[in-house]
Short mmCIF file of C-alpha atoms in Angstrom, two decimals:
data_model
loop_
_atom_site.label_atom_id
_atom_site.label_comp_id
_atom_site.label_asym_id
_atom_site.label_seq_id
_atom_site.Cartn_x
_atom_site.Cartn_y
_atom_site.Cartn_z
CA MET A 1 93.75 109.46 118.20
CA HIS A 2 92.66 112.56 116.36
CA ASP A 3 88.92 113.16 116.27
CA GLY A 4 88.46 109.46 116.95
CA MET A 5 90.75 108.41 114.08
CA PHE A 6 93.75 106.14 114.65
CA ILE A 7 96.92 107.93 113.47
CA PHE A 8 99.62 105.61 112.13
CA ASP A 9 102.36 107.85 110.75
CA ASN A 10 104.14 106.23 107.82
CA ALA A 11 107.30 108.37 108.00
CA ILE A 12 109.21 109.87 110.91
CA HIS A 13 112.98 110.36 110.99
CA ALA A 14 115.26 110.72 114.01
CA TYR A 15 118.23 112.70 112.71
CA ASP A 16 121.81 113.38 113.80
CA ASN A 17 123.71 116.25 112.22
CA SER A 18 125.98 116.67 115.25
CA SER A 19 129.69 116.00 115.50
CA ILE A 20 128.77 112.57 116.89
CA ASN A 21 127.66 111.51 113.42
CA VAL A 22 129.15 113.94 110.89
CA LEU A 23 132.66 113.12 109.71
CA GLU A 24 134.90 115.93 110.94
CA SER A 25 136.74 116.18 107.63
CA ASP A 26 133.44 116.54 105.78
CA ARG A 27 131.61 119.03 108.02
CA ALA A 28 131.52 121.76 105.34
CA ALA A 29 130.18 119.33 102.74
CA ALA A 30 127.61 117.95 105.18
CA ASP A 31 126.44 121.48 106.00
CA HIS A 32 126.09 122.25 102.31
CA PHE A 33 124.00 119.10 101.84
CA THR A 34 121.75 119.60 104.89
CA VAL A 35 121.33 123.38 105.12
CA GLY A 36 122.79 124.76 101.88
CA PRO A 37 121.03 125.81 98.65
CA GLY A 38 118.12 123.54 97.79
CA SER A 39 118.57 121.47 100.94
CA VAL A 40 116.03 120.22 103.45
CA GLY A 41 117.43 122.74 105.92
CA GLN A 42 116.85 125.63 103.53
CA THR A 43 113.26 124.50 103.06
CA LEU A 44 112.84 124.34 106.83
CA ALA A 45 114.10 127.91 107.10
CA VAL A 46 112.20 129.43 104.18
CA PHE A 47 108.78 127.78 104.33
CA PRO A 48 107.84 129.11 107.81
CA GLN A 49 108.79 132.63 106.70
CA LEU A 50 106.42 132.37 103.73
CA ASP A 51 103.63 130.69 105.69
CA ARG A 52 101.07 133.35 106.60
CA SER A 53 99.09 130.85 108.64
CA GLY A 54 101.97 130.46 111.10
CA ARG A 55 101.50 126.70 111.20
CA LEU A 56 104.85 125.60 109.85
CA GLU A 57 107.62 125.41 112.41
CA SER A 58 111.24 124.36 112.08
CA ASP A 59 114.13 123.77 114.44
CA PRO A 60 116.87 126.36 113.81
CA ASP A 61 119.44 123.89 115.14
CA PHE A 62 118.52 121.17 112.62
CA GLY A 63 121.83 121.45 110.74
CA HIS A 64 124.00 120.71 113.78
CA LYS A 65 121.72 118.84 116.15
CA ARG A 66 121.24 115.27 117.31
CA LEU A 67 117.57 114.74 118.04
CA GLY A 68 117.27 113.00 121.38
CA VAL A 69 114.95 110.03 121.85
CA ASP A 70 113.11 111.71 124.73
CA GLU A 71 112.50 114.84 122.67
CA ALA A 72 111.27 112.76 119.76
CA LEU A 73 108.84 110.81 121.93
CA LYS A 74 107.49 114.04 123.42
CA LEU A 75 106.92 115.60 120.00
CA LEU A 76 105.22 112.45 118.77
CA PHE A 77 103.13 111.12 121.64
CA GLU A 78 102.73 113.98 124.13
CA ASP A 79 102.46 116.98 121.82
CA SER A 80 100.55 115.25 119.01
CA ASP A 81 97.67 112.83 118.54
CA THR A 82 99.87 110.20 116.87
CA ASP A 83 99.14 106.64 117.99
CA MET A 84 101.81 104.73 116.05
CA ALA A 85 104.63 105.60 113.69
CA MET A 86 107.41 104.05 111.64
CA ALA A 87 110.92 105.35 112.36
CA GLN A 88 112.69 105.34 109.02
CA THR A 89 116.43 105.25 108.45
CA VAL A 90 117.75 107.42 105.59
CA PRO A 91 120.68 105.48 104.07
CA ILE A 92 122.71 108.35 102.64
CA LYS A 93 126.27 107.78 103.82
CA ASP A 94 128.44 110.42 102.13
CA PHE A 95 129.47 112.64 105.06
CA TRP A 96 128.14 110.68 108.02
CA LYS A 97 129.54 107.92 110.23
CA ASP A 98 126.16 106.28 110.39
CA PHE A 99 123.55 107.29 107.82
CA LEU A 100 122.09 110.79 107.41
CA TYR A 101 119.14 109.75 109.60
CA PRO A 102 120.97 107.01 111.45
CA LEU A 103 120.10 103.36 111.68
CA GLN A 104 121.08 103.12 115.35
CA LEU A 105 119.20 106.25 116.41
CA ASN A 106 115.97 105.21 114.72
CA TYR A 107 116.33 101.75 116.24
CA GLU A 108 116.76 103.35 119.68
CA LEU A 109 113.59 105.33 119.09
CA LYS A 110 111.71 102.11 118.36
CA GLN A 111 113.18 100.48 121.44
CA ALA A 112 111.96 103.34 123.62
CA ALA A 113 108.34 102.79 122.53
CA PRO A 114 108.12 99.27 121.08
CA ASP A 115 104.31 99.12 121.23
CA ARG A 116 103.97 102.33 119.23
CA ILE A 117 106.95 102.59 116.89
CA LEU A 118 108.01 100.21 114.13
CA PHE A 119 111.58 100.27 112.86
CA CYS A 120 112.40 100.65 109.18
CA GLY A 121 115.93 99.60 108.34
CA ALA A 122 118.00 100.44 105.28
CA VAL A 123 121.01 99.58 103.16
CA ASP A 124 122.91 101.53 100.51
CA PRO A 125 124.17 99.56 97.48
CA THR A 126 126.27 102.54 96.34
CA THR A 127 128.54 102.34 99.39
CA MET A 128 128.06 98.68 100.40
CA THR A 129 128.72 95.48 98.49
CA THR A 130 125.86 93.08 97.89
CA LYS A 131 127.31 90.76 100.52
CA GLU A 132 127.45 93.62 103.04
CA CYS A 133 123.89 94.68 102.23
CA LEU A 134 122.51 91.18 102.75
CA ALA A 135 124.43 90.67 106.00
CA SER A 136 123.24 94.02 107.30
CA MET A 137 119.64 93.20 106.41
CA GLU A 138 119.93 89.92 108.30
CA HIS A 139 121.22 91.79 111.35
CA GLN A 140 118.59 94.51 111.14
CA VAL A 141 115.70 92.07 111.01
CA ARG A 142 116.93 89.38 113.40
CA GLU A 143 118.68 91.60 115.95
CA LEU A 144 117.02 95.02 115.60
CA GLY A 145 113.50 93.98 114.64
CA ALA A 146 113.24 95.82 111.32
CA THR A 147 109.83 95.30 109.72
CA SER A 148 110.46 97.30 106.54
CA PHE A 149 113.34 98.64 104.47
CA LYS A 150 113.76 102.14 103.05
CA PHE A 151 115.77 102.72 99.90
CA TYR A 152 117.42 105.90 98.62
CA GLN A 153 118.99 105.33 95.24
CA SER A 154 121.55 108.15 95.19
CA GLY A 155 123.60 110.23 97.58
CA ALA A 156 125.37 113.55 97.39
CA ASP A 157 127.48 112.54 94.41
CA GLU A 158 126.37 110.94 91.16
CA GLN A 159 126.54 107.35 92.36
CA HIS A 160 123.17 105.66 91.99
CA TRP A 161 121.47 102.31 91.54
CA MET A 162 118.29 101.22 89.81
CA ALA A 163 115.53 99.16 91.39
CA ASP A 164 115.15 96.99 88.29
CA ASP A 165 118.83 96.00 88.22
CA ARG A 166 118.67 92.23 88.55
CA GLU A 167 122.24 91.97 89.84
CA VAL A 168 122.20 94.83 92.35
CA ALA A 169 118.59 95.26 93.48
CA TYR A 170 116.99 91.85 93.11
CA PRO A 171 119.22 90.06 95.65
CA ILE A 172 118.22 92.74 98.16
CA PHE A 173 114.50 92.29 97.50
CA GLU A 174 114.87 88.52 97.64
CA LYS A 175 116.66 88.77 100.98
CA ALA A 176 113.95 91.01 102.40
CA LEU A 177 111.26 88.50 101.46
CA GLU A 178 113.35 85.63 102.80
CA LEU A 179 113.47 87.50 106.12
CA GLY A 180 109.70 87.99 106.09
CA VAL A 181 109.86 91.70 105.24
CA THR A 182 107.36 92.56 102.51
CA CYS A 183 107.14 96.37 102.86
CA LEU A 184 109.80 97.91 100.59
CA GLN A 185 109.84 101.71 100.60
CA PHE A 186 111.44 104.07 98.11
CA HIS A 187 112.34 107.73 98.23
CA LYS A 188 111.27 109.06 94.84
CA GLY A 189 111.47 112.61 93.55
CA PHE A 190 112.45 115.29 96.08
CA ALA A 191 116.16 115.65 95.33
CA PHE A 192 118.24 116.86 98.28
CA SER A 193 120.45 119.92 97.92
CA GLN A 194 122.32 119.70 94.59
CA GLN A 195 121.81 115.99 93.97
CA ILE A 196 121.68 115.10 90.30
CA MET A 197 118.11 114.32 89.28
CA GLY A 198 117.95 111.28 87.05
CA PRO A 199 115.85 108.21 86.31
CA TRP A 200 116.72 106.73 89.72
CA LEU A 201 114.46 109.40 91.27
CA ARG A 202 111.56 108.46 89.01
CA CYS A 203 109.30 105.42 89.35
CA GLU A 204 109.81 103.66 86.04
CA ASP A 205 112.35 101.30 87.60
CA LEU A 206 109.78 99.99 90.09
CA GLN A 207 107.59 98.42 87.41
CA ARG A 208 109.59 95.22 86.87
CA PRO A 209 110.18 94.60 90.58
CA ALA A 210 106.47 95.10 91.30
CA ARG A 211 105.67 92.55 88.61
CA ASP A 212 108.44 90.12 89.60
CA PHE A 213 107.80 90.31 93.37
CA PRO A 214 104.00 90.34 93.66
CA GLU A 215 104.16 89.36 97.34
CA ALA A 216 105.98 92.62 98.20
CA THR A 217 104.39 96.01 98.76
CA PHE A 218 106.31 98.85 97.10
CA VAL A 219 105.74 102.21 98.80
CA ILE A 220 106.49 105.31 96.71
CA HIS A 221 107.25 108.27 98.96
CA HIS A 222 106.28 111.88 98.26
CA LEU A 223 104.04 110.64 95.41
CA GLY A 224 107.29 110.84 93.44
CA TRP A 225 106.92 114.65 93.26
CA PRO A 226 107.72 116.51 91.00
CA TYR A 227 107.08 113.48 88.79
CA GLU A 228 103.75 112.73 90.44
CA ASP A 229 101.69 112.37 87.25
CA ALA A 230 103.90 109.60 85.84
CA SER A 231 104.36 108.07 89.28
CA ILE A 232 100.62 107.87 89.90
CA GLN A 233 99.97 106.40 86.47
CA ILE A 234 102.61 103.73 87.06
CA ALA A 235 101.38 102.91 90.56
CA SER A 236 97.78 102.66 89.39
CA ARG A 237 98.70 99.69 87.16
CA PHE A 238 100.40 97.60 89.85
CA PRO A 239 98.18 96.55 92.76
CA ASN A 240 101.18 96.06 95.04
CA MET A 241 102.28 99.69 94.71
CA VAL A 242 101.23 102.17 97.40
CA MET A 243 101.95 105.90 97.61
CA SER A 244 102.93 107.92 100.68
CA TYR A 245 101.84 111.55 100.85
CA ALA A 246 104.65 112.34 103.30
CA GLY A 247 106.61 115.46 102.45
CA LEU A 248 103.82 117.17 100.53
CA ILE A 249 101.57 118.12 103.44
CA GLN A 250 103.92 120.95 104.44
CA PHE A 251 103.38 122.51 101.01
CA TYR A 252 99.69 122.93 101.80
CA PRO A 253 99.80 126.32 103.62
CA LEU A 254 101.87 127.81 100.79
CA MET A 255 100.54 126.00 97.71
CA PRO A 256 97.16 124.46 98.50
CA ASP A 257 96.22 123.86 94.87
CA LEU A 258 99.42 121.94 94.12
CA THR A 259 99.09 119.71 97.15
CA LEU A 260 95.36 119.10 96.72
CA HIS A 261 95.69 118.24 93.04
CA ALA A 262 98.48 115.76 93.82
CA LEU A 263 96.38 114.08 96.52
CA GLY A 264 93.29 114.15 94.31
CA LYS A 265 95.04 112.42 91.43
CA ALA A 266 96.41 109.75 93.76
CA LEU A 267 92.96 109.05 95.20
CA LEU A 268 91.31 109.13 91.78
CA PHE A 269 93.67 106.69 90.07
CA LEU A 270 94.80 104.45 92.95
CA GLY A 271 91.73 104.60 95.15
CA PRO A 272 91.65 105.39 98.88
CA ASP A 273 93.14 102.05 99.98
CA ARG A 274 96.62 102.74 98.56
CA VAL A 275 97.52 106.19 99.87
CA LEU A 276 99.30 106.77 103.20
CA TYR A 277 99.70 109.67 105.62
CA GLY A 278 103.18 110.60 106.85
CA SER A 279 104.28 113.65 108.83
CA GLU A 280 108.02 113.74 108.06
CA GLY A 281 108.57 114.37 111.75
CA PHE A 282 111.01 115.31 113.14
CA VAL A 283 112.44 117.14 110.20
CA TRP A 284 109.23 119.11 110.65
CA PRO A 285 108.96 119.05 114.47
CA ASN A 286 105.32 120.13 114.89
CA VAL A 287 103.71 116.78 114.15
CA GLN A 288 100.36 117.90 115.55
CA SER A 289 100.16 120.76 113.06
CA THR A 290 100.77 118.29 110.24
CA ILE A 291 97.94 116.08 111.49
CA GLU A 292 95.59 119.04 111.69
CA MET A 293 96.47 120.29 108.22
CA PHE A 294 95.93 116.86 106.69
CA ASN A 295 92.62 116.50 108.51
CA GLU A 296 91.41 119.79 107.04
CA MET A 297 92.24 118.97 103.43
CA GLN A 298 89.16 118.66 101.27
CA PHE A 299 88.35 119.09 97.60
CA SER A 300 85.96 121.89 96.83
CA ASP A 301 82.76 121.13 94.93
CA GLU A 302 84.37 122.80 91.91
CA MET A 303 87.45 120.54 92.11
CA GLN A 304 85.24 117.48 92.44
CA ASP A 305 83.08 118.51 89.49
CA ARG A 306 85.89 119.70 87.24
CA TRP A 307 88.56 117.11 88.01
CA GLY A 308 86.59 114.15 89.28
CA TYR A 309 88.30 114.00 92.67
CA PRO A 310 86.34 112.12 95.33
CA GLU A 311 85.03 113.82 98.42
CA ILE A 312 87.31 112.93 101.33
CA THR A 313 84.76 111.20 103.52
CA ARG A 314 85.32 110.15 107.10
CA ASP A 315 85.92 106.59 105.92
CA ILE A 316 88.56 107.70 103.39
CA ARG A 317 90.27 109.92 105.95
CA GLU A 318 90.50 107.06 108.44
CA LYS A 319 92.09 104.88 105.77
CA LEU A 320 94.68 107.51 104.89
CA PHE A 321 95.48 108.38 108.50
CA GLY A 322 96.18 104.85 109.62
CA ARG A 323 94.03 101.98 108.48
CA ASN A 324 95.88 101.52 105.19
CA PHE A 325 99.33 101.37 106.74
CA ALA A 326 98.06 99.18 109.56
CA ARG A 327 96.78 96.71 106.97
CA ILE A 328 100.13 96.67 105.19
CA MET A 329 102.06 96.16 108.43
CA GLY A 330 99.66 93.62 109.90
CA VAL A 331 98.57 95.81 112.81
CA ASP A 332 95.13 95.18 114.32
CA ILE A 333 93.93 98.69 115.10
CA ASP A 334 91.21 97.59 117.51
CA ALA A 335 93.61 95.44 119.51
CA LYS A 336 96.32 98.10 119.40
CA SER A 337 93.90 100.82 120.52
CA LYS A 338 92.87 98.67 123.47
CA LEU A 339 96.52 97.98 124.35
CA LEU A 340 97.41 101.67 124.21
CA GLY A 341 94.23 102.77 125.95
CA VAL A 342 93.21 105.14 123.17
CA SER A 343 89.73 105.66 121.78
#
């Protein structure tokens, strides 16, 4: 716990950019995607250099490293105040044997700490047939214990799919619900490297699914940034849409106004029950620093008066840090705290 608050991290990723996972023939392309211009790796290298607070840290070996399970558990549960987390697969296949942030590795992370980590599976309709997607989902839930699915709608090339495609997407959503999985998560905004930005990175295509599958919870990651205004307006109209702040917290030391305004608009239009905290560990390895930064975020009196943002009270902060995601995932925080011996 952090300051007595239960921390349930919506988004962590065990990654593998080593030769174990990267296709040998595609190493140059994989490097360009992971550490080249506009990539996650470039952000990891540049942001700490610009951060005068010294709070942003990155792993210089990110582009060629396989994150070990033991290292991940140490970063998460020994070096930070995290109580629970969801290990999320990133189903971008282009240059990798398994996915970019592999299914198997994130499953192994869950297996190493089953009381504290939930496993989020994934499928990729751009590289898998519908039949393959559905069979994989069955395996991931029944054999690997997946309790959520994460969707990325494009890879390194221009192949993409839309969430409101009744032939491609709807069978996947129907299968998830058939398997008892109601938490469907979407990467929105935040293009990687030189990905083509198109409507598949915006949130308009989530409107029909949210209406047609009211029993599902649709989680929009990164607030859909840089399309956060439209994303927030869309999410505000569908009670089964939730927004994850993961990926924006690391902007805070460099661009506090941008990050605070994005959070303020989400809280103002969605309310405090539909916004989630996520660290993006272990892409950003210092999970504790992310917790501390998020705990410090507050709207000034001027921002509250001028923009109408709510004060982030203790109750709101507890919801963002863990109570909201626990509710979505059916986790009893009191019982879990007792089981883990945290208070």
